[in-house]
């Protein structure tokens, strides 16, 4: 496969993994990121990288002649979105509109939008199919704004567009530096350092966790299979685990004897997420990495890359 692909948010967790996937399959990749959350060390050296904001008109020439745009750049931290709602809307809604307009003017072949299961916050049907959404929080509403413009560009201009609605993605390069880091990397990081993991609330919230390689396998399907055109897909596993169960699984692998510290619940989070992945399976895709394997790979990455780097910078 030799395609010219643009990935926005390339210095972030999913974008950096996606870039490696595309490069390994022979694609050329142009990467866009303002490094507000992502880091340069995440960006593969084979990428043509541009440090630029998605709201900047300077992105227009970068999309010229490309076969596909994966639009992943976003203010993705829920607590940041709550603290700075206008900025969340500017980046996640207006920023997406700017990338869409750039893709339209460039006549880009395909547009893929990274949407979120937070769109289902007010929907209580499990497993949840793609049909109905009810975003409530600032993050969800701002991401929904982006998705709404995607739908309008599809209708107005016949843009070849697919919306992928990720559930909880985990794996290597997950951002562990945040104030409240994603649960998998937070547990593993703390427990490997001999610190007790922190659980917000009772630990009984349940999440559909999907390993990042499975997400990127689905991205390849979306790129190659025309049956994905014009549609929305859940990208989850159809299985969920409570936060307490995730702690148990990590503890079984690490055997630290460290017990969790329970802190007050975080506002604006769904109690349960569980994807109905019938639509994705219909494209002959299915998640392959089970949670034990995914956690093992995440532990190995954190041991080799993160803790090693921290130790080296300490000396
Ligand atoms: N990780 C998940 O579990 C998950 C779940 C659902 C949806 N998503 C969506 O997937 C996408 C990728 O998520 P992630 O976990 O990799 O997030 P991330 O925060 O690791 O990556 C986002 C990247 O976007 C960049 N960025 C932010 N604002 C920008 C701007 N104005 N201009 C240019 N770059 C900017 C950041 O620097 C960062 O590198 C996001 O759109 C997110 O909303 C992620």
GROMACS .gro file of C-alpha atoms and ligand atoms in nm:
model
  359
    1UNK     CA    1   0.000   0.000   0.000
    2UNK     CA    2   0.147   0.339  -0.092
    3UNK     CA    3  -0.079   0.614   0.021
    4UNK     CA    4  -0.008   0.967   0.130
    5UNK     CA    5  -0.180   1.010   0.466
    6UNK     CA    6  -0.220   1.304   0.704
    7UNK     CA    7  -0.256   1.227   1.074
    8UNK     CA    8  -0.352   1.510   1.310
    9UNK     CA    9  -0.267   1.457   1.677
   10UNK     CA   10   0.030   1.247   1.568
   11UNK     CA   11   0.233   1.318   1.882
   12UNK     CA   12  -0.045   1.181   2.103
   13UNK     CA   13  -0.123   0.829   2.215
   14UNK     CA   14  -0.342   0.688   1.937
   15UNK     CA   15  -0.195   0.909   1.660
   16UNK     CA   16   0.165   0.801   1.726
   17UNK     CA   17   0.067   0.433   1.721
   18UNK     CA   18  -0.139   0.487   1.405
   19UNK     CA   19   0.157   0.652   1.230
   20UNK     CA   20   0.378   0.346   1.298
   21UNK     CA   21   0.104   0.118   1.164
   22UNK     CA   22   0.074   0.321   0.842
   23UNK     CA   23   0.450   0.357   0.790
   24UNK     CA   24   0.506  -0.016   0.841
   25UNK     CA   25   0.254  -0.077   0.562
   26UNK     CA   26   0.441   0.147   0.320
   27UNK     CA   27   0.237   0.469   0.349
   28UNK     CA   28   0.392   0.816   0.360
   29UNK     CA   29   0.274   1.007   0.664
   30UNK     CA   30   0.246   1.382   0.720
   31UNK     CA   31   0.194   1.455   1.089
   32UNK     CA   32   0.029   1.759   1.245
   33UNK     CA   33   0.040   1.839   1.617
   34UNK     CA   34   0.086   2.152   1.828
   35UNK     CA   35   0.250   1.945   2.106
   36UNK     CA   36   0.005   2.084   2.366
   37UNK     CA   37  -0.036   1.732   2.509
   38UNK     CA   38   0.168   1.503   2.285
   39UNK     CA   39   0.545   1.477   2.279
   40UNK     CA   40   0.802   1.481   2.002
   41UNK     CA   41   0.955   1.155   2.125
   42UNK     CA   42   0.627   0.983   2.029
   43UNK     CA   43   0.669   1.091   1.665
   44UNK     CA   44   0.834   0.829   1.442
   45UNK     CA   45   1.137   0.975   1.259
   46UNK     CA   46   0.994   0.858   0.924
   47UNK     CA   47   0.704   1.105   0.964
   48UNK     CA   48   0.709   1.445   0.791
   49UNK     CA   49   0.620   1.635   1.106
   50UNK     CA   50   0.470   1.985   1.130
   51UNK     CA   51   0.432   2.156   1.465
   52UNK     CA   52   0.117   2.353   1.396
   53UNK     CA   53  -0.226   2.410   1.549
   54UNK     CA   54  -0.525   2.253   1.371
   55UNK     CA   55  -0.699   2.592   1.393
   56UNK     CA   56  -0.421   2.753   1.187
   57UNK     CA   57  -0.487   2.822   0.815
   58UNK     CA   58  -0.126   2.711   0.763
   59UNK     CA   59  -0.249   2.348   0.764
   60UNK     CA   60  -0.425   2.390   0.425
   61UNK     CA   61  -0.121   2.328   0.201
   62UNK     CA   62  -0.028   2.019   0.407
   63UNK     CA   63  -0.343   1.837   0.298
   64UNK     CA   64  -0.297   1.896  -0.075
   65UNK     CA   65  -0.312   1.575  -0.281
   66UNK     CA   66  -0.340   1.337   0.013
   67UNK     CA   67  -0.529   1.008  -0.005
   68UNK     CA   68  -0.667   1.024   0.347
   69UNK     CA   69  -0.684   1.238   0.660
   70UNK     CA   70  -0.708   1.079   1.005
   71UNK     CA   71  -0.824   1.361   1.232
   72UNK     CA   72  -0.726   1.270   1.588
   73UNK     CA   73  -0.600   1.600   1.732
   74UNK     CA   74  -0.819   1.708   2.021
   75UNK     CA   75  -0.825   1.840   2.373
   76UNK     CA   76  -0.881   1.490   2.504
   77UNK     CA   77  -0.844   1.529   2.880
   78UNK     CA   78  -1.188   1.551   3.045
   79UNK     CA   79  -1.068   1.756   3.342
   80UNK     CA   80  -0.898   2.011   3.111
   81UNK     CA   81  -1.219   2.037   2.906
   82UNK     CA   82  -1.423   2.104   3.222
   83UNK     CA   83  -1.175   2.366   3.340
   84UNK     CA   84  -1.148   2.540   2.999
   85UNK     CA   85  -1.476   2.476   2.812
   86UNK     CA   86  -1.432   2.753   2.552
   87UNK     CA   87  -1.092   2.622   2.454
   88UNK     CA   88  -1.238   2.268   2.433
   89UNK     CA   89  -1.501   2.391   2.187
   90UNK     CA   90  -1.244   2.593   1.991
   91UNK     CA   91  -1.012   2.294   1.946
   92UNK     CA   92  -1.256   2.003   1.925
   93UNK     CA   93  -1.535   2.169   1.729
   94UNK     CA   94  -1.387   2.465   1.538
   95UNK     CA   95  -1.050   2.295   1.496
   96UNK     CA   96  -1.226   1.997   1.338
   97UNK     CA   97  -1.416   2.233   1.108
   98UNK     CA   98  -1.086   2.387   0.997
   99UNK     CA   99  -0.942   2.040   0.918
  100UNK     CA  100  -1.262   1.948   0.730
  101UNK     CA  101  -1.246   2.269   0.526
  102UNK     CA  102  -0.878   2.206   0.449
  103UNK     CA  103  -0.964   1.849   0.337
  104UNK     CA  104  -1.253   1.974   0.121
  105UNK     CA  105  -1.040   2.236  -0.053
  106UNK     CA  106  -0.762   1.980  -0.102
  107UNK     CA  107  -1.007   1.724  -0.238
  108UNK     CA  108  -0.867   1.467   0.006
  109UNK     CA  109  -0.967   1.109  -0.072
  110UNK     CA  110  -1.103   1.007   0.266
  111UNK     CA  111  -1.167   1.171   0.604
  112UNK     CA  112  -1.167   0.969   0.926
  113UNK     CA  113  -1.285   1.138   1.248
  114UNK     CA  114  -1.187   1.006   1.591
  115UNK     CA  115  -1.510   1.034   1.788
  116UNK     CA  116  -1.572   0.909   2.140
  117UNK     CA  117  -1.801   0.674   2.334
  118UNK     CA  118  -1.867   0.980   2.556
  119UNK     CA  119  -2.130   1.058   2.289
  120UNK     CA  120  -2.337   0.787   2.469
  121UNK     CA  121  -2.317   0.942   2.819
  122UNK     CA  122  -2.696   0.981   2.849
  123UNK     CA  123  -2.784   0.651   2.678
  124UNK     CA  124  -2.847   0.353   2.907
  125UNK     CA  125  -2.871   0.069   2.657
  126UNK     CA  126  -2.590  -0.191   2.687
  127UNK     CA  127  -2.423  -0.300   2.470
  128UNK     CA  128  -2.469   0.036   2.298
  129UNK     CA  129  -2.521   0.045   1.921
  130UNK     CA  130  -2.424   0.348   1.710
  131UNK     CA  131  -2.780   0.472   1.646
  132UNK     CA  132  -2.857   0.708   1.937
  133UNK     CA  133  -2.628   0.950   2.119
  134UNK     CA  134  -2.666   1.190   2.407
  135UNK     CA  135  -2.347   1.380   2.488
  136UNK     CA  136  -2.359   1.561   2.825
  137UNK     CA  137  -2.013   1.671   2.945
  138UNK     CA  138  -1.802   1.946   2.790
  139UNK     CA  139  -1.560   1.698   2.629
  140UNK     CA  140  -1.848   1.495   2.482
  141UNK     CA  141  -2.034   1.804   2.357
  142UNK     CA  142  -1.722   1.955   2.200
  143UNK     CA  143  -1.633   1.627   2.026
  144UNK     CA  144  -1.995   1.600   1.914
  145UNK     CA  145  -1.963   1.946   1.758
  146UNK     CA  146  -1.679   1.809   1.544
  147UNK     CA  147  -1.882   1.500   1.450
  148UNK     CA  148  -2.182   1.718   1.358
  149UNK     CA  149  -1.967   1.917   1.114
  150UNK     CA  150  -1.838   1.589   0.970
  151UNK     CA  151  -2.198   1.485   0.900
  152UNK     CA  152  -2.272   1.821   0.743
  153UNK     CA  153  -1.964   1.804   0.515
  154UNK     CA  154  -2.067   1.455   0.409
  155UNK     CA  155  -2.419   1.574   0.322
  156UNK     CA  156  -2.324   1.910   0.170
  157UNK     CA  157  -2.015   1.815  -0.027
  158UNK     CA  158  -2.038   1.436  -0.058
  159UNK     CA  159  -1.714   1.407   0.138
  160UNK     CA  160  -1.598   1.046   0.174
  161UNK     CA  161  -1.607   1.029   0.550
  162UNK     CA  162  -1.609   0.770   0.830
  163UNK     CA  163  -1.662   0.834   1.200
  164UNK     CA  164  -1.488   0.593   1.438
  165UNK     CA  165  -1.622   0.608   1.792
  166UNK     CA  166  -1.349   0.476   2.021
  167UNK     CA  167  -1.425   0.333   2.363
  168UNK     CA  168  -1.136   0.327   2.620
  169UNK     CA  169  -0.820   0.279   2.418
  170UNK     CA  170  -0.508   0.164   2.606
  171UNK     CA  171  -0.153   0.053   2.527
  172UNK     CA  172   0.198   0.190   2.467
  173UNK     CA  173   0.249   0.569   2.468
  174UNK     CA  174  -0.067   0.633   2.670
  175UNK     CA  175  -0.022   0.968   2.843
  176UNK     CA  176   0.091   0.898   3.199
  177UNK     CA  177   0.192   1.260   3.275
  178UNK     CA  178  -0.162   1.395   3.320
  179UNK     CA  179  -0.300   1.502   3.660
  180UNK     CA  180  -0.551   1.219   3.626
  181UNK     CA  181  -0.386   0.977   3.379
  182UNK     CA  182  -0.586   0.705   3.201
  183UNK     CA  183  -0.646   0.420   3.442
  184UNK     CA  184  -0.429   0.145   3.287
  185UNK     CA  185  -0.112   0.350   3.259
  186UNK     CA  186  -0.179   0.516   3.596
  187UNK     CA  187  -0.204   0.182   3.780
  188UNK     CA  188   0.097   0.029   3.607
  189UNK     CA  189   0.318   0.335   3.655
  190UNK     CA  190   0.242   0.372   4.023
  191UNK     CA  191   0.260   0.003   4.108
  192UNK     CA  192   0.591  -0.045   3.926
  193UNK     CA  193   0.731   0.241   4.136
  194UNK     CA  194   0.603   0.077   4.454
  195UNK     CA  195   0.321   0.333   4.499
  196UNK     CA  196  -0.040   0.244   4.577
  197UNK     CA  197  -0.276   0.293   4.279
  198UNK     CA  198  -0.550   0.556   4.308
  199UNK     CA  199  -0.915   0.475   4.235
  200UNK     CA  200  -1.167   0.759   4.205
  201UNK     CA  201  -1.509   0.659   4.345
  202UNK     CA  202  -1.597   0.300   4.439
  203UNK     CA  203  -1.412   0.138   4.148
  204UNK     CA  204  -1.736  -0.014   4.023
  205UNK     CA  205  -1.758   0.193   3.703
  206UNK     CA  206  -1.725  -0.039   3.408
  207UNK     CA  207  -1.536   0.037   3.089
  208UNK     CA  208  -1.498  -0.128   2.750
  209UNK     CA  209  -1.117  -0.125   2.706
  210UNK     CA  210  -0.966  -0.180   2.363
  211UNK     CA  211  -0.597  -0.229   2.286
  212UNK     CA  212  -0.454   0.034   2.052
  213UNK     CA  213  -0.337  -0.218   1.786
  214UNK     CA  214  -0.694  -0.340   1.746
  215UNK     CA  215  -0.807   0.021   1.693
  216UNK     CA  216  -0.540   0.066   1.427
  217UNK     CA  217  -0.634  -0.259   1.255
  218UNK     CA  218  -0.979  -0.109   1.225
  219UNK     CA  219  -0.831   0.213   1.083
  220UNK     CA  220  -0.673   0.003   0.805
  221UNK     CA  221  -1.012  -0.154   0.731
  222UNK     CA  222  -1.166   0.192   0.709
  223UNK     CA  223  -0.890   0.302   0.472
  224UNK     CA  224  -0.930   0.005   0.239
  225UNK     CA  225  -1.291  -0.111   0.255
  226UNK     CA  226  -1.541   0.113   0.070
  227UNK     CA  227  -1.823  -0.040   0.276
  228UNK     CA  228  -1.703   0.190   0.558
  229UNK     CA  229  -1.776   0.506   0.359
  230UNK     CA  230  -2.030   0.743   0.508
  231UNK     CA  231  -2.081   0.538   0.825
  232UNK     CA  232  -2.024   0.550   1.202
  233UNK     CA  233  -1.856   0.259   1.385
  234UNK     CA  234  -1.809   0.176   1.749
  235UNK     CA  235  -1.451   0.071   1.817
  236UNK     CA  236  -1.457  -0.132   2.137
  237UNK     CA  237  -1.450  -0.501   2.230
  238UNK     CA  238  -1.803  -0.570   2.351
  239UNK     CA  239  -1.665  -0.676   2.693
  240UNK     CA  240  -1.624  -0.448   2.994
  241UNK     CA  241  -1.433  -0.454   3.324
  242UNK     CA  242  -1.478  -0.257   3.644
  243UNK     CA  243  -1.189  -0.041   3.762
  244UNK     CA  244  -1.152  -0.274   4.062
  245UNK     CA  245  -1.122  -0.569   3.823
  246UNK     CA  246  -0.854  -0.385   3.623
  247UNK     CA  247  -0.663  -0.330   3.947
  248UNK     CA  248  -0.691  -0.704   4.023
  249UNK     CA  249  -0.563  -0.796   3.676
  250UNK     CA  250  -0.263  -0.562   3.702
  251UNK     CA  251  -0.191  -0.689   4.053
  252UNK     CA  252  -0.202  -1.053   3.933
  253UNK     CA  253   0.062  -0.965   3.674
  254UNK     CA  254   0.285  -0.753   3.898
  255UNK     CA  255   0.232  -0.920   4.240
  256UNK     CA  256   0.310  -0.602   4.434
  257UNK     CA  257   0.081  -0.650   4.734
  258UNK     CA  258  -0.012  -0.279   4.702
  259UNK     CA  259  -0.375  -0.199   4.782
  260UNK     CA  260  -0.563   0.086   4.608
  261UNK     CA  261  -0.630   0.426   4.768
  262UNK     CA  262  -0.993   0.530   4.713
  263UNK     CA  263  -1.051   0.902   4.644
  264UNK     CA  264  -1.374   1.100   4.577
  265UNK     CA  265  -1.538   1.029   4.243
  266UNK     CA  266  -1.459   1.242   3.937
  267UNK     CA  267  -1.753   1.440   3.798
  268UNK     CA  268  -1.902   1.391   3.453
  269UNK     CA  269  -1.813   1.030   3.385
  270UNK     CA  270  -2.048   0.756   3.266
  271UNK     CA  271  -2.105   0.460   3.502
  272UNK     CA  272  -2.088   0.199   3.226
  273UNK     CA  273  -1.959   0.179   2.871
  274UNK     CA  274  -2.003  -0.127   2.653
  275UNK     CA  275  -1.981  -0.126   2.276
  276UNK     CA  276  -2.206  -0.309   2.036
  277UNK     CA  277  -1.951  -0.391   1.765
  278UNK     CA  278  -2.182  -0.567   1.520
  279UNK     CA  279  -2.121  -0.299   1.255
  280UNK     CA  280  -1.739  -0.327   1.278
  281UNK     CA  281  -1.757  -0.709   1.270
  282UNK     CA  282  -1.961  -0.672   0.952
  283UNK     CA  283  -1.641  -0.545   0.785
  284UNK     CA  284  -1.461  -0.866   0.889
  285UNK     CA  285  -1.279  -0.690   1.172
  286UNK     CA  286  -1.262  -0.806   1.529
  287UNK     CA  287  -1.047  -0.718   1.827
  288UNK     CA  288  -0.768  -0.973   1.879
  289UNK     CA  289  -0.576  -0.863   2.188
  290UNK     CA  290  -0.741  -0.973   2.512
  291UNK     CA  291  -0.699  -0.768   2.827
  292UNK     CA  292  -0.431  -0.995   2.983
  293UNK     CA  293  -0.214  -0.974   2.672
  294UNK     CA  294  -0.278  -0.599   2.635
  295UNK     CA  295  -0.185  -0.530   2.998
  296UNK     CA  296   0.128  -0.742   2.968
  297UNK     CA  297   0.240  -0.545   2.661
  298UNK     CA  298   0.161  -0.215   2.836
  299UNK     CA  299   0.364  -0.322   3.141
  300UNK     CA  300   0.659  -0.414   2.920
  301UNK     CA  301   0.646  -0.075   2.744
  302UNK     CA  302   0.630   0.119   3.069
  303UNK     CA  303   0.914  -0.087   3.219
  304UNK     CA  304   1.138  -0.039   2.913
  305UNK     CA  305   1.052   0.310   2.796
  306UNK     CA  306   0.901   0.515   3.076
  307UNK     CA  307   1.069   0.397   3.394
  308UNK     CA  308   1.404   0.359   3.219
  309UNK     CA  309   1.376   0.718   3.089
  310UNK     CA  310   1.281   0.847   3.433
  311UNK     CA  311   1.575   0.663   3.593
  312UNK     CA  312   1.816   0.799   3.329
  313UNK     CA  313   1.698   1.159   3.372
  314UNK     CA  314   1.728   1.126   3.752
  315UNK     CA  315   2.101   1.054   3.737
  316LIG     N1  316  -0.765   0.740   2.406
  316LIG     C1  317  -0.892   0.710   2.417
  316LIG     O1  318  -0.931   0.623   2.494
  316LIG     C2  319  -0.995   0.783   2.332
  316LIG     C3  320  -1.130   0.746   2.347
  316LIG     C4  321  -1.224   0.810   2.268
  316LIG     C5  322  -1.187   0.906   2.177
  316LIG     N2  323  -1.056   0.943   2.166
  316LIG     C6  324  -1.021   1.045   2.068
  316LIG     O2  325  -0.910   0.998   1.994
  316LIG     C7  326  -0.823   1.104   1.961
  316LIG     C8  327  -0.681   1.072   2.007
  316LIG     O3  328  -0.684   1.051   2.147
  316LIG     P1  329  -0.551   1.027   2.231
  316LIG     O4  330  -0.585   0.942   2.346
  316LIG     O5  331  -0.443   0.987   2.139
  316LIG     O6  332  -0.527   1.174   2.286
  316LIG     P2  333  -0.388   1.251   2.311
  316LIG     O7  334  -0.423   1.365   2.400
  316LIG     O8  335  -0.282   1.156   2.352
  316LIG     O9  336  -0.352   1.306   2.166
  316LIG     C9  337  -0.413   1.421   2.110
  316LIG    C10  338  -0.304   1.499   2.039
  316LIG    O10  339  -0.363   1.617   1.982
  316LIG    C11  340  -0.273   1.724   1.999
  316LIG     N3  341  -0.348   1.851   1.995
  316LIG    C12  342  -0.433   1.898   2.090
  316LIG     N4  343  -0.480   2.018   2.052
  316LIG    C13  344  -0.426   2.046   1.932
  316LIG    C14  345  -0.436   2.156   1.844
  316LIG     N5  346  -0.516   2.260   1.872
  316LIG     N6  347  -0.365   2.154   1.728
  316LIG    C15  348  -0.284   2.048   1.698
  316LIG     N7  349  -0.269   1.941   1.780
  316LIG    C16  350  -0.340   1.940   1.895
  316LIG    C17  351  -0.206   1.700   2.132
  316LIG    O11  352  -0.080   1.765   2.145
  316LIG    C18  353  -0.193   1.548   2.132
  316LIG    O12  354  -0.068   1.507   2.080
  316LIG    C19  355  -0.884   1.230   2.023
  316LIG    O13  356  -0.958   1.295   1.923
  316LIG    C20  357  -0.975   1.176   2.130
  316LIG    O14  358  -1.084   1.263   2.153
  316LIG    C21  359  -0.959   0.883   2.242
   0.00000   0.00000   0.00000
